[in-house]
Tab-separated table of C-alpha atoms in Angstrom:
chain	number	residue	atom	x	y	z
A	1	MET	CA	-0.209	-0.056	0.251
A	2	LYS	CA	2.592	2.393	0.854
A	3	ILE	CA	4.442	1.739	-2.782
A	4	ILE	CA	0.992	2.092	-4.708
A	5	PHE	CA	0.603	6.011	-2.224
A	6	THR	CA	3.837	6.594	-3.079
A	7	SER	CA	3.436	5.697	-6.866
A	8	ILE	CA	0.221	8.103	-7.300
A	9	ALA	CA	1.395	10.837	-5.108
A	10	VAL	CA	4.371	11.047	-7.883
A	11	LEU	CA	2.305	10.782	-10.746
A	12	LEU	CA	-0.130	13.539	-9.358
A	13	PHE	CA	3.391	15.661	-8.486
A	14	SER	CA	4.740	14.847	-12.282
A	15	SER	CA	1.108	16.252	-13.751
A	16	ILE	CA	1.180	19.292	-11.698
A	17	THR	CA	2.270	22.368	-13.843
A	18	VAL	CA	4.436	24.585	-12.538
A	19	ALA	CA	4.319	28.643	-14.126
A	20	GLN	CA	7.273	29.846	-15.240
A	21	ASN	CA	7.250	33.415	-14.263
A	22	TYR	CA	9.297	35.980	-16.359
A	23	THR	CA	10.477	39.529	-15.708
A	24	LEU	CA	10.318	41.915	-18.669
A	25	LYS	CA	14.295	41.883	-18.471
A	26	GLU	CA	14.391	38.058	-18.921
A	27	CYS	CA	11.780	37.813	-21.821
A	28	LYS	CA	14.199	40.633	-23.644
A	29	ASN	CA	17.522	38.025	-22.236
A	30	LEU	CA	15.796	34.946	-24.135
A	31	ALA	CA	14.002	37.113	-27.040
A	32	LEU	CA	17.893	37.922	-27.879
A	33	GLU	CA	19.016	34.510	-27.559
A	34	ASN	CA	16.669	32.437	-29.376
A	35	ASN	CA	15.251	34.803	-31.899
A	36	LEU	CA	15.700	33.033	-34.949
A	37	ARG	CA	15.623	36.579	-36.934
A	38	LEU	CA	18.680	37.868	-34.950
A	39	LYS	CA	20.123	34.438	-35.634
A	40	GLU	CA	19.909	34.905	-39.289
A	41	SER	CA	21.661	38.235	-38.985
A	42	LYS	CA	24.069	36.711	-36.629
A	43	LEU	CA	25.118	34.666	-39.393
A	44	LYS	CA	25.533	37.078	-42.340
A	45	ILE	CA	27.870	38.902	-39.672
A	46	ASP	CA	29.847	35.256	-39.238
A	47	ALA	CA	29.816	35.539	-43.477
A	48	ALA	CA	31.198	39.044	-43.502
A	49	GLU	CA	33.760	38.569	-41.535
A	50	LYS	CA	34.823	35.267	-43.856
A	51	VAL	CA	34.697	38.237	-46.846
A	52	LYS	CA	36.652	40.230	-44.916
A	53	GLN	CA	39.085	38.107	-44.406
A	54	ASN	CA	39.046	36.563	-48.052
A	55	ALA	CA	40.222	39.806	-49.169
A	56	PHE	CA	42.978	40.337	-46.862
A	57	THR	CA	44.441	37.121	-48.367
A	58	ASN	CA	44.947	39.560	-51.704
A	59	TYR	CA	47.747	41.487	-50.365
A	60	PHE	CA	50.182	38.211	-50.515
A	61	PRO	CA	50.930	36.677	-53.565
A	62	LYS	CA	49.533	34.214	-55.892
A	63	VAL	CA	51.022	30.825	-55.973
A	64	SER	CA	49.715	28.570	-58.754
A	65	ALA	CA	50.814	24.998	-59.944
A	66	SER	CA	50.312	23.120	-62.736
A	67	ALA	CA	51.322	19.690	-64.995
A	68	ASN	CA	50.872	18.291	-68.229
A	69	LEU	CA	51.283	14.871	-69.273
A	70	PHE	CA	51.587	14.791	-73.574
A	71	ARG	CA	51.294	11.419	-75.502
A	72	SER	CA	51.164	11.009	-78.998
A	73	SER	CA	50.775	7.558	-81.088
A	74	LYS	CA	53.440	8.142	-83.326
A	75	GLY	CA	56.404	11.247	-83.185
A	76	LEU	CA	55.481	14.685	-84.068
A	77	LEU	CA	58.891	15.344	-85.355
A	78	GLU	CA	60.101	13.170	-88.532
A	79	ILE	CA	63.281	13.300	-90.342
A	80	GLU	CA	64.584	11.351	-93.504
A	81	THR	CA	67.672	11.377	-95.131
A	82	PRO	CA	68.706	9.606	-98.143
A	83	GLU	CA	72.469	7.907	-98.171
A	84	PHE	CA	75.302	10.103	-99.619
A	85	ASN	CA	78.941	10.535	-100.028
A	86	LEU	CA	80.734	13.286	-97.879
A	87	PRO	CA	83.667	15.001	-99.307
A	88	VAL	CA	86.474	14.640	-97.416
A	89	TYR	CA	88.867	17.836	-97.047
A	90	ASP	CA	92.324	16.832	-97.007
A	91	GLY	CA	93.047	20.432	-95.790
A	92	ASN	CA	94.378	21.928	-99.373
A	93	PRO	CA	92.279	24.091	-100.998
A	94	GLN	CA	92.960	23.577	-104.503
A	95	ASN	CA	91.614	19.765	-104.166
A	96	LEU	CA	88.058	20.936	-102.055
A	97	GLU	CA	86.510	21.422	-105.288
A	98	ALA	CA	87.829	18.445	-107.216
A	99	ALA	CA	87.669	15.731	-103.727
A	100	THR	CA	89.672	12.680	-104.229
A	101	GLN	CA	88.287	11.022	-100.949
A	102	PHE	CA	84.401	10.536	-99.540
A	103	ALA	CA	82.778	9.696	-97.252
A	104	TYR	CA	80.117	7.314	-97.347
A	105	PHE	CA	76.913	8.466	-95.062
A	106	PRO	CA	73.825	5.766	-94.924
A	107	SER	CA	70.600	7.223	-95.404
A	108	LEU	CA	68.543	7.904	-92.007
A	109	SER	CA	64.779	8.035	-90.716
A	110	ILE	CA	64.601	9.958	-87.204
A	111	GLU	CA	61.441	10.415	-85.545
A	112	THR	CA	60.839	11.891	-81.774
A	113	LEU	CA	58.565	14.369	-79.742
A	114	ASP	CA	56.025	11.267	-79.036
A	115	TYR	CA	55.471	12.569	-75.193
A	116	ALA	CA	56.004	15.666	-73.264
A	117	ASN	CA	56.208	16.181	-69.365
A	118	THR	CA	55.793	19.675	-67.786
A	119	ALA	CA	55.435	21.131	-64.613
A	120	SER	CA	55.273	24.611	-63.216
A	121	VAL	CA	55.113	26.325	-60.139
A	122	THR	CA	54.442	30.372	-59.897
A	123	ALA	CA	54.025	32.817	-57.115
A	124	ILE	CA	52.531	36.429	-58.444
A	125	GLN	CA	53.037	39.062	-55.729
A	126	PRO	CA	50.665	42.383	-56.780
A	127	ILE	CA	52.660	45.294	-56.915
A	128	TYR	CA	50.064	48.115	-57.925
A	129	ALA	CA	46.269	47.322	-59.208
A	130	GLY	CA	45.014	50.293	-59.510
A	131	GLY	CA	44.202	50.776	-55.797
A	132	ARG	CA	41.807	47.676	-55.964
A	133	ILE	CA	43.422	45.985	-53.558
A	134	SER	CA	42.923	48.266	-50.618
A	135	THR	CA	39.650	49.448	-51.601
A	136	GLY	CA	38.160	46.039	-51.539
A	137	ASN	CA	39.609	45.531	-48.367
A	138	LYS	CA	38.080	48.851	-46.933
A	139	LEU	CA	34.550	47.764	-48.767
A	140	ALA	CA	34.800	44.402	-47.179
A	141	SER	CA	34.880	45.928	-43.245
A	142	LEU	CA	32.449	48.237	-44.247
A	143	ASN	CA	30.160	45.401	-45.337
A	144	GLN	CA	31.312	44.019	-41.768
A	145	ASP	CA	29.900	47.101	-40.211
A	146	VAL	CA	26.606	47.677	-42.274
A	147	GLN	CA	26.089	43.597	-41.285
A	148	GLN	CA	26.315	44.794	-37.844
A	149	LEU	CA	24.389	47.714	-37.776
A	150	GLN	CA	21.456	45.675	-38.856
A	151	TYR	CA	21.845	43.016	-36.174
A	152	ASP	CA	21.214	46.056	-34.083
A	153	LEU	CA	18.341	47.178	-35.560
A	154	ASN	CA	16.568	43.713	-35.584
A	155	GLU	CA	17.611	43.793	-31.878
A	156	SER	CA	15.825	47.086	-31.287
A	157	GLU	CA	12.964	45.748	-33.198
A	158	VAL	CA	13.193	42.524	-31.491
A	159	LEU	CA	13.184	44.317	-27.825
A	160	VAL	CA	10.619	46.581	-28.988
A	161	LYS	CA	7.608	43.346	-29.769
A	162	THR	CA	8.924	41.500	-26.920
A	163	GLU	CA	7.468	44.617	-24.749
A	164	GLU	CA	4.439	44.653	-26.928
A	165	PHE	CA	3.820	41.050	-26.257
A	166	TYR	CA	4.882	41.579	-22.558
A	167	TRP	CA	2.834	44.296	-21.218
A	168	ASN	CA	-0.333	42.987	-23.615
A	169	LEU	CA	-0.501	39.802	-21.601
A	170	ALA	CA	0.210	41.700	-18.634
A	171	ALA	CA	-2.896	44.179	-19.104
A	172	LEU	CA	-5.435	40.669	-20.122
A	173	ASN	CA	-3.877	39.009	-17.011
A	174	GLU	CA	-4.939	41.973	-15.284
A	175	LYS	CA	-8.035	41.936	-17.269
A	176	LYS	CA	-8.890	38.303	-15.713
A	177	LYS	CA	-8.425	39.580	-11.935
A	178	THR	CA	-11.305	42.193	-12.753
A	179	ILE	CA	-13.742	40.150	-14.913
A	180	GLU	CA	-13.219	37.099	-11.998
A	181	ASN	CA	-13.874	39.871	-9.530
A	182	TYR	CA	-16.701	40.952	-11.152
A	183	GLN	CA	-17.779	37.730	-11.383
A	184	THR	CA	-18.263	36.955	-7.735
A	185	LEU	CA	-19.934	40.225	-6.933
A	186	LEU	CA	-22.385	38.908	-9.406
A	187	GLN	CA	-22.393	35.370	-8.205
A	188	ASN	CA	-22.948	37.125	-4.451
A	189	LEU	CA	-26.053	39.721	-5.912
A	190	HIS	CA	-27.776	36.853	-7.898
A	191	LYS	CA	-27.832	34.904	-4.306
A	192	GLU	CA	-28.929	38.138	-2.618
A	193	VAL	CA	-31.964	38.657	-5.440
A	194	ASN	CA	-32.809	34.659	-5.538
A	195	ASP	CA	-33.220	34.335	-1.589
A	196	PHE	CA	-35.713	37.513	-1.790
A	197	TYR	CA	-37.730	35.761	-4.773
A	198	GLU	CA	-37.666	32.596	-2.273
A	199	ALA	CA	-38.909	34.721	0.231
A	200	GLY	CA	-41.211	36.186	-1.592
A	201	LEU	CA	-39.688	39.951	-1.465
A	202	THR	CA	-38.888	40.247	-5.185
A	203	GLN	CA	-39.764	39.155	-8.979
A	204	LYS	CA	-38.333	36.549	-10.925
A	205	SER	CA	-37.625	38.618	-13.754
A	206	ASN	CA	-34.684	40.412	-11.228
A	207	VAL	CA	-33.074	36.709	-10.604
A	208	LEU	CA	-32.905	36.674	-14.429
A	209	LYS	CA	-31.781	39.800	-15.259
A	210	VAL	CA	-28.734	38.954	-13.068
A	211	GLN	CA	-28.260	35.283	-14.492
A	212	LEU	CA	-28.132	37.482	-17.971
A	213	GLU	CA	-25.394	39.283	-16.689
A	214	LEU	CA	-23.782	36.550	-15.332
A	215	ASN	CA	-23.833	34.871	-18.695
A	216	LYS	CA	-22.681	37.466	-20.439
A	217	ILE	CA	-19.480	37.969	-17.833
A	218	GLN	CA	-18.962	33.998	-18.443
A	219	GLY	CA	-18.785	34.265	-22.323
A	220	ASN	CA	-16.690	37.711	-22.178
A	221	LYS	CA	-14.099	35.626	-19.673
A	222	LEU	CA	-13.981	32.572	-21.747
A	223	GLN	CA	-12.778	35.166	-24.774
A	224	LEU	CA	-10.473	36.534	-22.838
A	225	ILE	CA	-8.667	33.034	-21.683
A	226	ASN	CA	-8.760	32.340	-25.483
A	227	GLY	CA	-6.867	35.670	-26.189
A	228	ILE	CA	-4.334	34.788	-23.865
A	229	ASP	CA	-3.896	31.786	-24.338
A	230	VAL	CA	-3.200	32.569	-27.905
A	231	LEU	CA	-0.834	35.816	-26.750
A	232	LYS	CA	0.581	33.159	-24.858
A	233	MET	CA	1.639	30.627	-28.254
A	234	ALA	CA	2.671	34.113	-30.435
A	235	PHE	CA	4.956	35.208	-26.814
A	236	ALA	CA	6.799	31.925	-26.714
A	237	GLN	CA	7.171	31.969	-30.352
A	238	HIS	CA	9.038	34.743	-30.103
A	239	LEU	CA	11.159	33.974	-27.140
A	240	GLY	CA	12.059	30.328	-28.481
A	241	LEU	CA	10.068	28.547	-25.828
A	242	GLU	CA	8.758	25.309	-26.429
A	243	ASN	CA	5.926	25.269	-23.825
A	244	TYR	CA	3.479	28.430	-23.688
A	245	GLU	CA	0.798	27.392	-21.536
A	246	ASN	CA	2.867	27.985	-18.264
A	247	LEU	CA	4.258	31.141	-19.561
A	248	SER	CA	3.651	33.973	-16.892
A	249	VAL	CA	4.852	37.740	-16.338
A	250	THR	CA	5.573	39.555	-13.378
A	251	ASP	CA	6.048	42.863	-13.783
A	252	THR	CA	3.156	44.798	-13.154
A	253	ILE	CA	2.082	48.669	-15.287
A	254	ALA	CA	2.523	50.066	-12.096
A	255	ASN	CA	4.890	52.621	-13.192
A	256	ILE	CA	4.362	55.206	-15.460
A	257	ASN	CA	6.442	57.687	-16.312
A	258	ALA	CA	5.173	61.348	-17.876
A	259	PRO	CA	6.466	62.069	-21.332
A	260	ASP	CA	8.665	64.917	-20.659
A	261	PHE	CA	10.675	62.229	-18.909
A	262	TYR	CA	11.831	60.464	-22.198
A	263	TYR	CA	12.212	63.635	-24.552
A	264	GLN	CA	15.166	64.547	-26.822
A	265	ASN	CA	14.905	67.328	-29.862
A	266	PRO	CA	14.733	65.080	-32.642
A	267	SER	CA	17.196	66.847	-34.553
A	268	GLU	CA	19.598	65.503	-32.084
A	269	ALA	CA	17.994	62.543	-31.909
A	270	ILE	CA	18.644	60.833	-35.295
A	271	LYS	CA	22.577	61.576	-34.590
A	272	ASN	CA	22.028	58.411	-32.374
A	273	ARG	CA	20.023	56.200	-34.632
A	274	LYS	CA	21.639	53.839	-36.144
A	275	GLU	CA	20.024	54.219	-39.543
A	276	THR	CA	21.768	57.323	-39.816
A	277	THR	CA	24.760	55.665	-39.203
A	278	LEU	CA	23.985	52.671	-42.359
A	279	LEU	CA	22.828	55.791	-44.688
A	280	ASN	CA	26.569	57.367	-43.965
A	281	LYS	CA	27.555	54.187	-44.831
A	282	ALA	CA	25.830	53.905	-48.156
A	283	ILE	CA	27.838	57.032	-49.451
A	284	ASP	CA	31.325	55.234	-47.996
A	285	ALA	CA	30.136	52.521	-50.085
A	286	GLU	CA	29.285	54.135	-53.325
A	287	VAL	CA	32.986	56.244	-53.042
A	288	LEU	CA	34.397	52.955	-52.372
A	289	GLN	CA	32.614	51.734	-55.508
A	290	LYS	CA	34.200	54.419	-57.837
A	291	LYS	CA	37.489	54.141	-56.499
A	292	LEU	CA	36.964	50.394	-57.512
A	293	SER	CA	35.935	51.190	-60.576
A	294	SER	CA	38.622	54.115	-61.228
A	295	GLY	CA	41.584	51.092	-60.556
A	296	GLU	CA	40.116	49.384	-63.711
A	297	PHE	CA	41.229	51.407	-65.885
A	298	LEU	CA	44.283	52.232	-64.063
A	299	PRO	CA	47.867	50.176	-65.041
A	300	GLU	CA	48.541	46.878	-63.117
A	301	LEU	CA	52.085	45.476	-62.197
A	302	GLY	CA	53.464	42.399	-60.470
A	303	PHE	CA	56.201	40.386	-59.972
A	304	GLY	CA	56.581	37.270	-59.948
A	305	VAL	CA	59.224	33.718	-59.435
A	306	GLY	CA	58.644	30.114	-60.945
A	307	GLY	CA	60.027	27.190	-61.963
A	308	LEU	CA	59.345	24.729	-64.921
A	309	TYR	CA	60.328	21.391	-65.357
A	310	LEU	CA	60.543	19.793	-68.925
A	311	ASP	CA	61.006	15.928	-69.651
A	312	VAL	CA	60.920	16.235	-73.874
A	313	ALA	CA	62.525	13.566	-75.731
A	314	ASP	CA	64.576	11.788	-73.376
A	315	ASN	CA	65.870	15.424	-72.108
A	316	ASP	CA	64.655	16.820	-68.419
A	317	ASN	CA	65.545	19.959	-67.013
A	318	PHE	CA	64.815	22.271	-64.300
A	319	TYR	CA	64.465	26.139	-65.363
A	320	GLY	CA	64.048	28.986	-62.616
A	321	VAL	CA	61.998	31.879	-64.064
A	322	VAL	CA	62.071	35.823	-62.543
A	323	PHE	CA	59.880	37.676	-63.792
A	324	ALA	CA	57.479	41.166	-64.292
A	325	SER	CA	53.994	41.914	-65.871
A	326	LEU	CA	52.782	45.311	-67.092
A	327	THR	CA	49.426	45.201	-68.132
A	328	ILE	CA	47.696	49.218	-69.169
A	329	PRO	CA	44.223	49.164	-70.178
A	330	ILE	CA	44.107	51.690	-72.945
A	331	SER	CA	40.743	50.964	-75.168
A	332	ASP	CA	38.834	51.313	-71.593
A	333	TRP	CA	39.291	54.462	-70.497
A	334	TRP	CA	36.892	55.716	-73.266
A	335	GLY	CA	33.855	53.718	-70.704
A	336	GLY	CA	35.752	54.464	-67.693
A	337	THR	CA	34.474	57.968	-67.928
A	338	TYR	CA	31.141	57.229	-68.142
A	339	LYS	CA	31.070	54.741	-65.500
A	340	LYS	CA	32.575	57.443	-63.052
A	341	GLN	CA	30.232	59.846	-64.229
A	342	GLU	CA	27.728	57.017	-63.041
A	343	HIS	CA	29.234	56.440	-59.627
A	344	ASN	CA	29.315	60.471	-58.919
A	345	LEU	CA	25.065	60.073	-59.838
A	346	LYS	CA	25.246	57.464	-57.274
A	347	ILE	CA	26.997	59.264	-54.726
A	348	GLU	CA	24.541	61.908	-55.437
A	349	MET	CA	21.547	59.952	-55.182
A	350	ALA	CA	22.883	58.415	-51.787
A	351	LYS	CA	23.239	62.059	-50.492
A	352	ASN	CA	19.902	62.961	-51.246
A	353	ASN	CA	18.289	59.816	-49.380
A	354	LEU	CA	20.692	60.486	-46.292
A	355	LYS	CA	18.928	63.742	-46.361
A	356	GLU	CA	15.277	62.618	-47.187
A	357	LYS	CA	15.630	59.731	-44.729
A	358	SER	CA	16.934	61.811	-41.868
A	359	GLN	CA	13.453	64.389	-42.477
A	360	LEU	CA	11.263	61.419	-42.374
A	361	MET	CA	12.962	60.133	-39.060
A	362	GLN	CA	12.566	63.443	-37.288
A	363	ILE	CA	8.640	62.823	-38.604
A	364	GLN	CA	8.613	59.735	-36.829
A	365	ILE	CA	9.996	60.710	-33.674
A	366	SER	CA	7.940	63.934	-33.238
A	367	LYS	CA	4.867	61.445	-34.131
A	368	GLU	CA	6.085	58.746	-31.733
A	369	TYR	CA	6.433	61.498	-28.774
A	370	LYS	CA	2.563	62.471	-29.856
A	371	SER	CA	1.504	59.313	-29.734
A	372	LEU	CA	3.106	58.639	-25.885
A	373	THR	CA	1.455	62.050	-24.808
A	374	GLU	CA	-1.865	60.814	-26.206
A	375	SER	CA	-1.491	57.881	-24.524
A	376	TYR	CA	0.278	59.555	-20.829
A	377	LYS	CA	-3.237	61.925	-21.405
A	378	GLN	CA	-5.633	58.799	-21.523
A	379	ILE	CA	-4.718	57.384	-18.713
A	380	GLU	CA	-5.480	60.543	-17.047
A	381	ILE	CA	-9.080	60.449	-18.866
A	382	ALA	CA	-9.388	56.763	-18.036
A	383	GLN	CA	-8.345	57.224	-14.416
A	384	THR	CA	-10.605	60.058	-13.690
A	385	SER	CA	-13.493	58.102	-15.405
A	386	LEU	CA	-12.498	54.931	-12.780
A	387	THR	CA	-12.667	57.597	-10.167
A	388	GLN	CA	-16.656	58.737	-11.211
A	389	ALA	CA	-17.567	55.561	-12.032
A	390	THR	CA	-16.689	53.974	-8.820
A	391	GLU	CA	-18.593	56.572	-6.531
A	392	TYR	CA	-21.300	56.316	-8.765
A	393	LEU	CA	-21.549	52.463	-8.451
A	394	GLN	CA	-21.401	53.083	-4.665
A	395	GLU	CA	-23.745	55.236	-4.762
A	396	LEU	CA	-26.795	53.165	-6.147
A	397	GLU	CA	-25.029	50.411	-4.045
A	398	ASP	CA	-26.507	52.516	-0.847
A	399	THR	CA	-29.692	53.688	-2.844
A	400	TYR	CA	-30.075	49.994	-3.797
A	401	ASP	CA	-29.920	48.622	-0.228
A	402	ALA	CA	-32.693	51.128	0.874
A	403	GLY	CA	-34.809	50.418	-1.831
A	404	LEU	CA	-34.546	53.563	-3.614
A	405	THR	CA	-32.681	52.025	-6.686
A	406	SER	CA	-33.777	49.527	-9.453
A	407	LEU	CA	-31.537	46.436	-10.099
A	408	SER	CA	-31.383	47.222	-13.293
A	409	ASP	CA	-29.657	50.544	-12.531
A	410	LEU	CA	-27.369	48.827	-10.264
A	411	LEU	CA	-26.274	46.135	-13.041
A	412	GLU	CA	-25.756	48.788	-15.343
A	413	ALA	CA	-23.414	50.882	-12.798
A	414	LYS	CA	-21.671	48.150	-12.476
A	415	ALA	CA	-20.788	47.298	-15.957
A	416	ILE	CA	-19.703	50.848	-15.995
A	417	ASP	CA	-17.400	50.289	-13.288
A	418	GLN	CA	-15.902	47.168	-15.145
A	419	GLU	CA	-15.473	49.275	-18.421
A	420	ALA	CA	-13.772	51.786	-16.954
A	421	LEU	CA	-11.018	49.523	-15.170
A	422	ASP	CA	-10.936	47.741	-18.550
A	423	ALA	CA	-10.106	50.712	-20.305
A	424	LEU	CA	-7.269	52.409	-17.289
A	425	ILE	CA	-5.596	48.732	-17.903
A	426	ASP	CA	-5.617	48.995	-21.589
A	427	ALA	CA	-4.532	53.420	-21.208
A	428	LYS	CA	-1.600	52.152	-19.242
A	429	ALA	CA	-0.609	48.938	-21.672
A	430	LYS	CA	-1.010	51.357	-24.924
A	431	HIS	CA	1.601	53.855	-23.114
A	432	LYS	CA	4.362	50.950	-21.904
A	433	ILE	CA	4.292	50.082	-25.816
A	434	ASN	CA	4.292	53.493	-26.960
A	435	GLU	CA	7.188	54.514	-24.539
A	436	ALA	CA	9.082	50.974	-26.026
A	437	LYS	CA	8.524	52.104	-29.653
A	438	TYR	CA	9.409	56.161	-28.554
A	439	LEU	CA	12.405	55.196	-27.154
A	440	GLN	CA	13.720	53.130	-30.539
A	441	THR	CA	13.295	56.239	-32.554
A	442	LEU	CA	15.739	57.577	-30.198
A	443	GLY	CA	18.180	55.308	-30.736
A	444	LYS	CA	17.982	53.759	-27.714
């Protein structure tokens, strides 16, 4: 029996789901660690680093090796000579034209060059390449900087999205508590009215009114619970969590700061934006592209050494080679003039883009600040409405107990009070999200 009870206890304990409570800071850390979009950006940074390392190798000599093996069905060189008598010179010039002695040479047939084996190794050190090597390395470094800035921008967007999920979930949790408290009040009221009905002190219609309001609240509560589950699913995916059912947030929306606490002049704020740095990098990239293109029309100078092994016709030898190369493009200069003009236009376009985007960013900052100011005022309005609704409800409860107010008026007052509390929760959550968006536009 002890074993059975112990097994049952273990099973019951293992089936209990323990809520995983997260603070806003913990959720941000999880998002930065597990978000797939940031992982992709990190891979792009690593790829940019490899591109930079590859560009650096262009400063070093280019070493290459080759080997060739040649075989022919017959010799490429064939020599045939007939037999002949070669006059022999006896030392007397007078006898040279009418020689009396001869040397006999038989016919001869020679076939050779039916194979060749070659191998070579060369190393070429670029001395001058029109500045393309140094420019290419600068472009690779700039690309790495751009990928890091893109990562920072994605990181900022992920953090804002995290706050949006977090405060919406916190607001729904607060609404759940509110609707549960309201449901408890209605259940108590329903019991009280039902007791009056059974005692013959009120009509059955009053019992039905409370019951109808309870049914309405139960439907709203079901929708709210489903909304919380859907939000948890999306939030867990954003955080990289496998289980969403136990996800819970601990921070509340109590801390509300006035908009003046965060305000910054838009023209100064854009200097801290990653977008501004990216736009300036785009101008730098076009300038480097112009230099890279111009280098294609400049002379190239290189110095090289090599070794050649040659095995032909039963003779093999090794040769050392030292050489220099100079290449001067001539016919490309005409087309290069138009290429330079094209790059000048692209640089001007990049500068105009910086100017335009800077203006739009200032507008965006002003817009988000207005939204922050508006949501803060909405909190004040919602707080005033809640105070008035609570006072109105208290007054109707007192007059209802005295028999001077109808049950319908009391139910309406309770509904107004509950709606006012929900409106205050929504206003606070929206303000916290607007805080995150405004700080993002400030580059913070």
